[in-house]
Amino acid sequence: MKEQSFWQLLRDKHNDLTKSGRLVADYLVQHPEEAQYLSISSLAKACGVAEATIFRFCRSLGFDGYNEMKIALAQANAAVLPAAAGKPEPGSDTAALCAYAAAVSTEAITGTRDTLDPAAVDRAATLLQRARQVYCFGQGGSQVLANDIWARFATVTTKFHTAGDSHMQALTASLMGPEDVVLFVSYSGATRDMLETLRLAKSCGAHIILMTHYADAPGAALADVVLLCGAQESPLEGGSIAAKIAMLYVAEVLVLRFTMDNLELTTIAKQRTSKALAPKLL
């Protein structure tokens, strides 16, 4: 099945699908490129069906789940859709690659700026101000971003922390209280380990800030505040630099808001931390 074209597979299985399953198939045929960027919730809404219908549709095609189906769809799109304007092709020189990377990065920031809700930033900053401790979490490449965010805040306050893997995050979450905050970074907002950690933190009364691309992600339902990243990431480009840039842009806005709301204290803190690092420079 994996060697078979996604579109051929869809044609072969079409008559075996339920009525609601055919609605999903028809939507994919009519919106192939757009669909590859949708969460399972967004696709269900676009098709007018339940999320369970999407899952059954994927299984009826022979896929283990939604993400596997999205990857196959993206591969099929890459094979038949024309290359986007300006996208580098084999043989492109380095100057063209530089221009493309700059355009993609700029688009990621601009899209995020237009998507990010200033009121949500204000609510998140208020939670950070009032928190006893703030834990910056993520998984995989998102954990690297969480560490960067922690390091950025560490120049102005000692109440930000992080934890290495999902096991340590679960342990930490289980010991949290109502005065603690989790700042979780997850582009998809839909990983099992993330949901486990957030549920543990929530059960202890902790507040949750989620940085994600999908407003309807499962993690968003557990969050007190959702900060949206506008960068589009294809299933074939997981961990893209552009998406990371967009997430860091959101983090920088949050740092600025936090700093401006505590200007006197953060100014003193920056002076002290800068002085502490000065002797380490050549």
PDB file of C-alpha atoms in Angstrom:
ATOM      1  CA  MET A   1       0.000   0.000   0.000  1.00  0.00           C
ATOM      2  CA  LYS A   2       2.815   2.409   0.865  1.00  0.00           C
ATOM      3  CA  GLU A   3       4.243   2.006  -2.657  1.00  0.00           C
ATOM      4  CA  GLN A   4       0.903   2.868  -4.207  1.00  0.00           C
ATOM      5  CA  SER A   5       0.073   6.431  -5.220  1.00  0.00           C
ATOM      6  CA  PHE A   6      -2.120   8.151  -2.636  1.00  0.00           C
ATOM      7  CA  TRP A   7      -4.512   9.307  -5.330  1.00  0.00           C
ATOM      8  CA  GLN A   8      -4.702   5.857  -6.912  1.00  0.00           C
ATOM      9  CA  LEU A   9      -5.353   4.408  -3.463  1.00  0.00           C
ATOM     10  CA  LEU A  10      -8.135   6.921  -2.929  1.00  0.00           C
ATOM     11  CA  ARG A  11      -9.716   6.004  -6.249  1.00  0.00           C
ATOM     12  CA  ASP A  12      -9.492   2.269  -5.545  1.00  0.00           C
ATOM     13  CA  LYS A  13     -11.062   2.614  -2.086  1.00  0.00           C
ATOM     14  CA  HIS A  14     -13.653   5.289  -2.900  1.00  0.00           C
ATOM     15  CA  ASN A  15     -16.598   2.932  -3.403  1.00  0.00           C
ATOM     16  CA  ASP A  16     -15.835   1.141  -0.141  1.00  0.00           C
ATOM     17  CA  LEU A  17     -15.972   4.324   1.917  1.00  0.00           C
ATOM     18  CA  THR A  18     -18.952   5.362   4.000  1.00  0.00           C
ATOM     19  CA  LYS A  19     -20.976   8.390   2.961  1.00  0.00           C
ATOM     20  CA  SER A  20     -19.079  10.582   5.428  1.00  0.00           C
ATOM     21  CA  GLY A  21     -15.803   9.000   4.335  1.00  0.00           C
ATOM     22  CA  ARG A  22     -16.533  10.021   0.745  1.00  0.00           C
ATOM     23  CA  LEU A  23     -17.041  13.598   1.957  1.00  0.00           C
ATOM     24  CA  VAL A  24     -13.495  13.509   3.313  1.00  0.00           C
ATOM     25  CA  ALA A  25     -12.132  11.995   0.111  1.00  0.00           C
ATOM     26  CA  ASP A  26     -13.869  14.610  -2.019  1.00  0.00           C
ATOM     27  CA  TYR A  27     -12.471  17.414   0.129  1.00  0.00           C
ATOM     28  CA  LEU A  28      -8.928  16.060  -0.248  1.00  0.00           C
ATOM     29  CA  VAL A  29      -9.329  15.875  -4.015  1.00  0.00           C
ATOM     30  CA  GLN A  30     -10.658  19.437  -4.185  1.00  0.00           C
ATOM     31  CA  HIS A  31      -8.194  20.958  -1.672  1.00  0.00           C
ATOM     32  CA  PRO A  32      -5.079  18.778  -1.852  1.00  0.00           C
ATOM     33  CA  GLU A  33      -2.426  21.338  -0.900  1.00  0.00           C
ATOM     34  CA  GLU A  34      -4.473  23.121   1.776  1.00  0.00           C
ATOM     35  CA  ALA A  35      -5.456  19.825   3.424  1.00  0.00           C
ATOM     36  CA  GLN A  36      -1.875  18.740   4.100  1.00  0.00           C
ATOM     37  CA  TYR A  37      -1.491  21.610   6.576  1.00  0.00           C
ATOM     38  CA  LEU A  38      -4.709  20.978   8.518  1.00  0.00           C
ATOM     39  CA  SER A  39      -4.992  19.401  11.941  1.00  0.00           C
ATOM     40  CA  ILE A  40      -7.424  16.505  12.283  1.00  0.00           C
ATOM     41  CA  SER A  41      -9.885  18.873  13.990  1.00  0.00           C
ATOM     42  CA  SER A  42      -9.620  21.440  11.192  1.00  0.00           C
ATOM     43  CA  LEU A  43     -10.115  18.821   8.488  1.00  0.00           C
ATOM     44  CA  ALA A  44     -13.139  17.395  10.307  1.00  0.00           C
ATOM     45  CA  LYS A  45     -14.651  20.870  10.549  1.00  0.00           C
ATOM     46  CA  ALA A  46     -13.954  21.617   6.879  1.00  0.00           C
ATOM     47  CA  CYS A  47     -15.633  18.348   5.838  1.00  0.00           C
ATOM     48  CA  GLY A  48     -18.545  18.691   8.275  1.00  0.00           C
ATOM     49  CA  VAL A  49     -17.792  15.368   9.974  1.00  0.00           C
ATOM     50  CA  ALA A  50     -16.545  14.157  13.357  1.00  0.00           C
ATOM     51  CA  GLU A  51     -12.872  13.616  14.142  1.00  0.00           C
ATOM     52  CA  ALA A  52     -13.634   9.918  14.594  1.00  0.00           C
ATOM     53  CA  THR A  53     -14.791   9.857  10.967  1.00  0.00           C
ATOM     54  CA  ILE A  54     -11.405  11.206   9.840  1.00  0.00           C
ATOM     55  CA  PHE A  55      -9.620   8.518  11.840  1.00  0.00           C
ATOM     56  CA  ARG A  56     -11.834   5.763  10.396  1.00  0.00           C
ATOM     57  CA  PHE A  57     -11.237   7.198   6.916  1.00  0.00           C
ATOM     58  CA  CYS A  58      -7.467   6.947   7.432  1.00  0.00           C
ATOM     59  CA  ARG A  59      -7.754   3.379   8.694  1.00  0.00           C
ATOM     60  CA  SER A  60      -9.985   2.411   5.758  1.00  0.00           C
ATOM     61  CA  LEU A  61      -7.179   3.496   3.410  1.00  0.00           C
ATOM     62  CA  GLY A  62      -4.713   1.341   5.307  1.00  0.00           C
ATOM     63  CA  PHE A  63      -2.972   4.042   7.351  1.00  0.00           C
ATOM     64  CA  ASP A  64      -2.283   3.659  11.056  1.00  0.00           C
ATOM     65  CA  GLY A  65      -3.470   7.184  11.786  1.00  0.00           C
ATOM     66  CA  TYR A  66      -4.010  10.731  10.599  1.00  0.00           C
ATOM     67  CA  ASN A  67      -0.365  11.804  10.526  1.00  0.00           C
ATOM     68  CA  GLU A  68       0.638   8.878   8.337  1.00  0.00           C
ATOM     69  CA  MET A  69      -2.156   9.786   5.927  1.00  0.00           C
ATOM     70  CA  LYS A  70      -1.025  13.448   5.861  1.00  0.00           C
ATOM     71  CA  ILE A  71       2.525  12.434   4.978  1.00  0.00           C
ATOM     72  CA  ALA A  72       1.261  10.306   2.092  1.00  0.00           C
ATOM     73  CA  LEU A  73      -0.898  13.225   0.917  1.00  0.00           C
ATOM     74  CA  ALA A  74       2.056  15.609   1.074  1.00  0.00           C
ATOM     75  CA  GLN A  75       4.218  13.164  -0.887  1.00  0.00           C
ATOM     76  CA  ALA A  76       1.518  12.873  -3.534  1.00  0.00           C
ATOM     77  CA  ASN A  77       1.228  16.657  -3.731  1.00  0.00           C
ATOM     78  CA  ALA A  78       4.982  17.032  -4.129  1.00  0.00           C
ATOM     79  CA  ALA A  79       4.866  14.597  -7.052  1.00  0.00           C
ATOM     80  CA  VAL A  80       2.072  16.267  -9.020  1.00  0.00           C
ATOM     81  CA  LEU A  81       1.759  19.911  -7.962  1.00  0.00           C
ATOM     82  CA  PRO A  82       3.946  22.521  -9.668  1.00  0.00           C
ATOM     83  CA  ALA A  83       6.769  23.994  -7.588  1.00  0.00           C
ATOM     84  CA  ALA A  84       5.814  27.160  -5.758  1.00  0.00           C
ATOM     85  CA  ALA A  85       7.076  30.387  -7.246  1.00  0.00           C
ATOM     86  CA  GLY A  86      10.591  31.092  -6.019  1.00  0.00           C
ATOM     87  CA  LYS A  87      11.056  27.640  -4.477  1.00  0.00           C
ATOM     88  CA  PRO A  88      14.555  26.327  -5.217  1.00  0.00           C
ATOM     89  CA  GLU A  89      14.915  23.407  -7.572  1.00  0.00           C
ATOM     90  CA  PRO A  90      17.837  21.025  -8.188  1.00  0.00           C
ATOM     91  CA  GLY A  91      20.731  23.007  -9.591  1.00  0.00           C
ATOM     92  CA  SER A  92      19.823  26.271  -7.834  1.00  0.00           C
ATOM     93  CA  ASP A  93      22.865  28.344  -6.900  1.00  0.00           C
ATOM     94  CA  THR A  94      23.586  29.386  -3.324  1.00  0.00           C
ATOM     95  CA  ALA A  95      22.457  32.967  -3.907  1.00  0.00           C
ATOM     96  CA  ALA A  96      18.996  31.658  -4.850  1.00  0.00           C
ATOM     97  CA  LEU A  97      18.932  29.497  -1.717  1.00  0.00           C
ATOM     98  CA  CYS A  98      19.837  32.528   0.416  1.00  0.00           C
ATOM     99  CA  ALA A  99      17.009  34.541  -1.137  1.00  0.00           C
ATOM    100  CA  TYR A 100      14.516  31.706  -0.664  1.00  0.00           C
ATOM    101  CA  ALA A 101      15.473  31.132   2.985  1.00  0.00           C
ATOM    102  CA  ALA A 102      15.140  34.859   3.681  1.00  0.00           C
ATOM    103  CA  ALA A 103      11.708  34.976   2.041  1.00  0.00           C
ATOM    104  CA  VAL A 104      10.446  31.930   3.945  1.00  0.00           C
ATOM    105  CA  SER A 105      11.726  33.298   7.263  1.00  0.00           C
ATOM    106  CA  THR A 106      10.190  36.712   6.639  1.00  0.00           C
ATOM    107  CA  GLU A 107       6.881  35.106   5.690  1.00  0.00           C
ATOM    108  CA  ALA A 108       6.945  33.039   8.898  1.00  0.00           C
ATOM    109  CA  ILE A 109       7.412  36.133  11.059  1.00  0.00           C
ATOM    110  CA  THR A 110       4.873  38.211   9.137  1.00  0.00           C
ATOM    111  CA  GLY A 111       2.285  35.435   9.272  1.00  0.00           C
ATOM    112  CA  THR A 112       2.832  35.031  12.990  1.00  0.00           C
ATOM    113  CA  ARG A 113       2.628  38.768  13.615  1.00  0.00           C
ATOM    114  CA  ASP A 114      -0.755  38.804  11.869  1.00  0.00           C
ATOM    115  CA  THR A 115      -1.964  35.706  13.773  1.00  0.00           C
ATOM    116  CA  LEU A 116      -0.697  36.470  17.275  1.00  0.00           C
ATOM    117  CA  ASP A 117      -3.331  38.012  19.560  1.00  0.00           C
ATOM    118  CA  PRO A 118      -1.874  40.876  21.668  1.00  0.00           C
ATOM    119  CA  ALA A 119      -4.532  40.255  24.319  1.00  0.00           C
ATOM    120  CA  ALA A 120      -3.334  36.639  24.617  1.00  0.00           C
ATOM    121  CA  VAL A 121       0.233  37.883  25.066  1.00  0.00           C
ATOM    122  CA  ASP A 122      -0.967  40.193  27.852  1.00  0.00           C
ATOM    123  CA  ARG A 123      -2.766  37.314  29.598  1.00  0.00           C
ATOM    124  CA  ALA A 124       0.284  35.090  29.292  1.00  0.00           C
ATOM    125  CA  ALA A 125       2.580  37.829  30.637  1.00  0.00           C
ATOM    126  CA  THR A 126       0.276  38.319  33.616  1.00  0.00           C
ATOM    127  CA  LEU A 127       0.475  34.597  34.421  1.00  0.00           C
ATOM    128  CA  LEU A 128       4.266  34.767  34.220  1.00  0.00           C
ATOM    129  CA  GLN A 129       4.360  37.823  36.500  1.00  0.00           C
ATOM    130  CA  ARG A 130       2.255  36.153  39.168  1.00  0.00           C
ATOM    131  CA  ALA A 131       3.892  32.724  38.961  1.00  0.00           C
ATOM    132  CA  ARG A 132       6.044  31.305  41.716  1.00  0.00           C
ATOM    133  CA  GLN A 133       7.868  29.171  39.153  1.00  0.00           C
ATOM    134  CA  VAL A 134       7.614  28.844  35.363  1.00  0.00           C
ATOM    135  CA  TYR A 135       8.599  25.633  33.570  1.00  0.00           C
ATOM    136  CA  CYS A 136       9.515  25.797  29.872  1.00  0.00           C
ATOM    137  CA  PHE A 137       8.770  22.428  28.262  1.00  0.00           C
ATOM    138  CA  GLY A 138       8.740  20.867  24.803  1.00  0.00           C
ATOM    139  CA  GLN A 139       9.653  17.629  23.065  1.00  0.00           C
ATOM    140  CA  GLY A 140      12.220  16.923  20.379  1.00  0.00           C
ATOM    141  CA  GLY A 141      13.146  20.089  18.515  1.00  0.00           C
ATOM    142  CA  SER A 142      10.568  22.001  20.537  1.00  0.00           C
ATOM    143  CA  GLN A 143      12.514  21.202  23.720  1.00  0.00           C
ATOM    144  CA  VAL A 144      15.487  23.016  22.180  1.00  0.00           C
ATOM    145  CA  LEU A 145      13.233  26.043  21.692  1.00  0.00           C
ATOM    146  CA  ALA A 146      11.937  25.718  25.255  1.00  0.00           C
ATOM    147  CA  ASN A 147      15.534  25.769  26.481  1.00  0.00           C
ATOM    148  CA  ASP A 148      16.210  28.905  24.419  1.00  0.00           C
ATOM    149  CA  ILE A 149      13.175  30.607  25.929  1.00  0.00           C
ATOM    150  CA  TRP A 150      14.249  29.597  29.429  1.00  0.00           C
ATOM    151  CA  ALA A 151      17.759  30.959  28.767  1.00  0.00           C
ATOM    152  CA  ARG A 152      16.300  34.252  27.499  1.00  0.00           C
ATOM    153  CA  PHE A 153      14.195  34.726  30.635  1.00  0.00           C
ATOM    154  CA  ALA A 154      17.112  33.580  32.822  1.00  0.00           C
ATOM    155  CA  THR A 155      18.862  36.900  32.151  1.00  0.00           C
ATOM    156  CA  VAL A 156      16.172  38.767  34.128  1.00  0.00           C
ATOM    157  CA  THR A 157      14.766  36.305  36.697  1.00  0.00           C
ATOM    158  CA  THR A 158      15.556  33.017  38.449  1.00  0.00           C
ATOM    159  CA  LYS A 159      12.005  31.665  38.501  1.00  0.00           C
ATOM    160  CA  PHE A 160      12.148  30.113  35.026  1.00  0.00           C
ATOM    161  CA  HIS A 161      13.192  26.451  34.774  1.00  0.00           C
ATOM    162  CA  THR A 162      13.220  23.567  32.316  1.00  0.00           C
ATOM    163  CA  ALA A 163      13.361  19.758  32.368  1.00  0.00           C
ATOM    164  CA  GLY A 164      15.032  17.401  29.939  1.00  0.00           C
ATOM    165  CA  ASP A 165      12.775  14.623  28.687  1.00  0.00           C
ATOM    166  CA  SER A 166       9.125  13.648  28.926  1.00  0.00           C
ATOM    167  CA  HIS A 167       9.727  11.532  32.036  1.00  0.00           C
ATOM    168  CA  MET A 168      11.313  14.424  33.950  1.00  0.00           C
ATOM    169  CA  GLN A 169       8.574  16.739  32.721  1.00  0.00           C
ATOM    170  CA  ALA A 170       5.903  14.363  34.035  1.00  0.00           C
ATOM    171  CA  LEU A 171       7.660  14.134  37.393  1.00  0.00           C
ATOM    172  CA  THR A 172       7.964  17.908  37.612  1.00  0.00           C
ATOM    173  CA  ALA A 173       4.344  18.461  36.575  1.00  0.00           C
ATOM    174  CA  SER A 174       3.126  16.073  39.280  1.00  0.00           C
ATOM    175  CA  LEU A 175       4.688  18.288  41.969  1.00  0.00           C
ATOM    176  CA  MET A 176       3.333  21.609  40.732  1.00  0.00           C
ATOM    177  CA  GLY A 177       0.795  23.797  42.483  1.00  0.00           C
ATOM    178  CA  PRO A 178      -1.665  26.624  41.705  1.00  0.00           C
ATOM    179  CA  GLU A 179       1.123  29.218  41.767  1.00  0.00           C
ATOM    180  CA  ASP A 180       3.115  27.475  39.028  1.00  0.00           C
ATOM    181  CA  VAL A 181       2.955  27.940  35.248  1.00  0.00           C
ATOM    182  CA  VAL A 182       3.894  25.640  32.367  1.00  0.00           C
ATOM    183  CA  LEU A 183       5.035  27.320  29.131  1.00  0.00           C
ATOM    184  CA  PHE A 184       4.806  24.496  26.591  1.00  0.00           C
ATOM    185  CA  VAL A 185       6.170  24.744  23.044  1.00  0.00           C
ATOM    186  CA  SER A 186       4.570  22.396  20.497  1.00  0.00           C
ATOM    187  CA  TYR A 187       3.945  23.245  16.841  1.00  0.00           C
ATOM    188  CA  SER A 188       1.301  20.523  16.499  1.00  0.00           C
ATOM    189  CA  GLY A 189      -0.090  20.814  20.029  1.00  0.00           C
ATOM    190  CA  ALA A 190      -0.987  17.144  19.653  1.00  0.00           C
ATOM    191  CA  THR A 191       1.692  14.830  21.053  1.00  0.00           C
ATOM    192  CA  ARG A 192       0.925  12.112  23.599  1.00  0.00           C
ATOM    193  CA  ASP A 193       3.744  13.043  25.969  1.00  0.00           C
ATOM    194  CA  MET A 194       2.710  16.695  25.930  1.00  0.00           C
ATOM    195  CA  LEU A 195      -0.899  15.858  26.781  1.00  0.00           C
ATOM    196  CA  GLU A 196       0.216  13.620  29.629  1.00  0.00           C
ATOM    197  CA  THR A 197       2.388  16.384  31.098  1.00  0.00           C
ATOM    198  CA  LEU A 198      -0.287  19.055  30.690  1.00  0.00           C
ATOM    199  CA  ARG A 199      -2.963  16.874  32.306  1.00  0.00           C
ATOM    200  CA  LEU A 200      -0.693  16.228  35.277  1.00  0.00           C
ATOM    201  CA  ALA A 201       0.072  19.944  35.667  1.00  0.00           C
ATOM    202  CA  LYS A 202      -3.602  20.849  35.298  1.00  0.00           C
ATOM    203  CA  SER A 203      -4.651  18.303  37.902  1.00  0.00           C
ATOM    204  CA  CYS A 204      -2.289  20.006  40.353  1.00  0.00           C
ATOM    205  CA  GLY A 205      -3.842  23.418  39.659  1.00  0.00           C
ATOM    206  CA  ALA A 206      -0.964  24.823  37.586  1.00  0.00           C
ATOM    207  CA  HIS A 207      -1.655  27.276  34.759  1.00  0.00           C
ATOM    208  CA  ILE A 208      -0.696  26.458  31.177  1.00  0.00           C
ATOM    209  CA  ILE A 209       0.526  28.635  28.317  1.00  0.00           C
ATOM    210  CA  LEU A 210       0.732  26.782  24.997  1.00  0.00           C
ATOM    211  CA  MET A 211       2.718  28.016  21.994  1.00  0.00           C
ATOM    212  CA  THR A 212       1.376  26.182  18.931  1.00  0.00           C
ATOM    213  CA  HIS A 213       0.233  26.579  15.344  1.00  0.00           C
ATOM    214  CA  TYR A 214      -3.222  25.067  15.782  1.00  0.00           C
ATOM    215  CA  ALA A 215      -5.888  26.853  17.796  1.00  0.00           C
ATOM    216  CA  ASP A 216      -7.969  23.652  17.812  1.00  0.00           C
ATOM    217  CA  ALA A 217      -5.122  21.341  18.892  1.00  0.00           C
ATOM    218  CA  PRO A 218      -5.876  18.930  21.765  1.00  0.00           C
ATOM    219  CA  GLY A 219      -3.337  20.760  23.918  1.00  0.00           C
ATOM    220  CA  ALA A 220      -5.184  24.037  23.422  1.00  0.00           C
ATOM    221  CA  ALA A 221      -8.186  22.611  25.294  1.00  0.00           C
ATOM    222  CA  LEU A 222      -5.999  22.267  28.397  1.00  0.00           C
ATOM    223  CA  ALA A 223      -4.330  25.672  28.111  1.00  0.00           C
ATOM    224  CA  ASP A 224      -5.256  28.865  29.940  1.00  0.00           C
ATOM    225  CA  VAL A 225      -3.646  30.888  27.148  1.00  0.00           C
ATOM    226  CA  VAL A 226      -2.781  29.880  23.571  1.00  0.00           C
ATOM    227  CA  LEU A 227      -0.126  31.831  21.654  1.00  0.00           C
ATOM    228  CA  LEU A 228      -0.399  31.081  17.941  1.00  0.00           C
ATOM    229  CA  CYS A 229       2.484  30.708  15.509  1.00  0.00           C
ATOM    230  CA  GLY A 230       1.471  31.495  11.921  1.00  0.00           C
ATOM    231  CA  ALA A 231       4.183  29.591  10.014  1.00  0.00           C
ATOM    232  CA  GLN A 232       2.938  26.779   7.758  1.00  0.00           C
ATOM    233  CA  GLU A 233       4.875  23.513   8.064  1.00  0.00           C
ATOM    234  CA  SER A 234       4.375  20.677   5.599  1.00  0.00           C
ATOM    235  CA  PRO A 235       4.344  17.100   6.978  1.00  0.00           C
ATOM    236  CA  LEU A 236       7.490  16.591   4.858  1.00  0.00           C
ATOM    237  CA  GLU A 237       9.267  19.517   6.550  1.00  0.00           C
ATOM    238  CA  GLY A 238       8.910  18.634  10.226  1.00  0.00           C
ATOM    239  CA  GLY A 239      11.170  20.737  12.450  1.00  0.00           C
ATOM    240  CA  SER A 240      11.614  23.428   9.807  1.00  0.00           C
ATOM    241  CA  ILE A 241      13.768  26.412  10.722  1.00  0.00           C
ATOM    242  CA  ALA A 242      11.006  28.792   9.586  1.00  0.00           C
ATOM    243  CA  ALA A 243       8.566  27.342  12.120  1.00  0.00           C
ATOM    244  CA  LYS A 244      11.212  27.650  14.841  1.00  0.00           C
ATOM    245  CA  ILE A 245      11.832  31.273  13.878  1.00  0.00           C
ATOM    246  CA  ALA A 246       8.101  31.937  14.172  1.00  0.00           C
ATOM    247  CA  MET A 247       7.996  30.344  17.635  1.00  0.00           C
ATOM    248  CA  LEU A 248      11.002  32.362  18.784  1.00  0.00           C
ATOM    249  CA  TYR A 249       9.320  35.512  17.491  1.00  0.00           C
ATOM    250  CA  VAL A 250       6.333  34.753  19.742  1.00  0.00           C
ATOM    251  CA  ALA A 251       8.724  34.148  22.627  1.00  0.00           C
ATOM    252  CA  GLU A 252      10.511  37.444  22.015  1.00  0.00           C
ATOM    253  CA  VAL A 253       7.221  39.344  22.104  1.00  0.00           C
ATOM    254  CA  LEU A 254       6.413  37.631  25.406  1.00  0.00           C
ATOM    255  CA  VAL A 255       9.858  38.483  26.810  1.00  0.00           C
ATOM    256  CA  LEU A 256       9.418  42.120  25.786  1.00  0.00           C
ATOM    257  CA  ARG A 257       6.001  42.326  27.447  1.00  0.00           C
ATOM    258  CA  PHE A 258       7.339  40.705  30.616  1.00  0.00           C
ATOM    259  CA  THR A 259      10.346  43.050  30.648  1.00  0.00           C
ATOM    260  CA  MET A 260       8.330  46.205  30.051  1.00  0.00           C
ATOM    261  CA  ASP A 261       5.960  45.297  32.865  1.00  0.00           C
ATOM    262  CA  ASN A 262       8.918  44.935  35.263  1.00  0.00           C
ATOM    263  CA  LEU A 263      11.242  47.518  33.772  1.00  0.00           C
ATOM    264  CA  GLU A 264      13.062  48.622  36.914  1.00  0.00           C
ATOM    265  CA  LEU A 265      13.715  45.107  38.216  1.00  0.00           C
ATOM    266  CA  THR A 266      14.631  43.623  34.829  1.00  0.00           C
ATOM    267  CA  THR A 267      16.999  46.496  34.080  1.00  0.00           C
ATOM    268  CA  ILE A 268      18.872  45.809  37.313  1.00  0.00           C
ATOM    269  CA  ALA A 269      18.853  42.079  36.569  1.00  0.00           C
ATOM    270  CA  LYS A 270      20.279  42.597  33.070  1.00  0.00           C
ATOM    271  CA  GLN A 271      23.067  44.755  34.463  1.00  0.00           C
ATOM    272  CA  ARG A 272      23.964  42.066  37.003  1.00  0.00           C
ATOM    273  CA  THR A 273      23.830  39.146  34.562  1.00  0.00           C
ATOM    274  CA  SER A 274      25.802  41.061  31.914  1.00  0.00           C
ATOM    275  CA  LYS A 275      28.457  41.863  34.506  1.00  0.00           C
ATOM    276  CA  ALA A 276      28.583  38.205  35.568  1.00  0.00           C
ATOM    277  CA  LEU A 277      29.273  37.042  32.008  1.00  0.00           C
ATOM    278  CA  ALA A 278      31.722  39.779  31.066  1.00  0.00           C
ATOM    279  CA  PRO A 279      34.833  38.003  32.483  1.00  0.00           C
ATOM    280  CA  LYS A 280      34.036  34.930  30.358  1.00  0.00           C
ATOM    281  CA  LEU A 281      34.532  36.847  27.100  1.00  0.00           C
ATOM    282  CA  LEU A 282      37.993  37.176  25.497  1.00  0.00           C
TER     283      LEU A 282
END
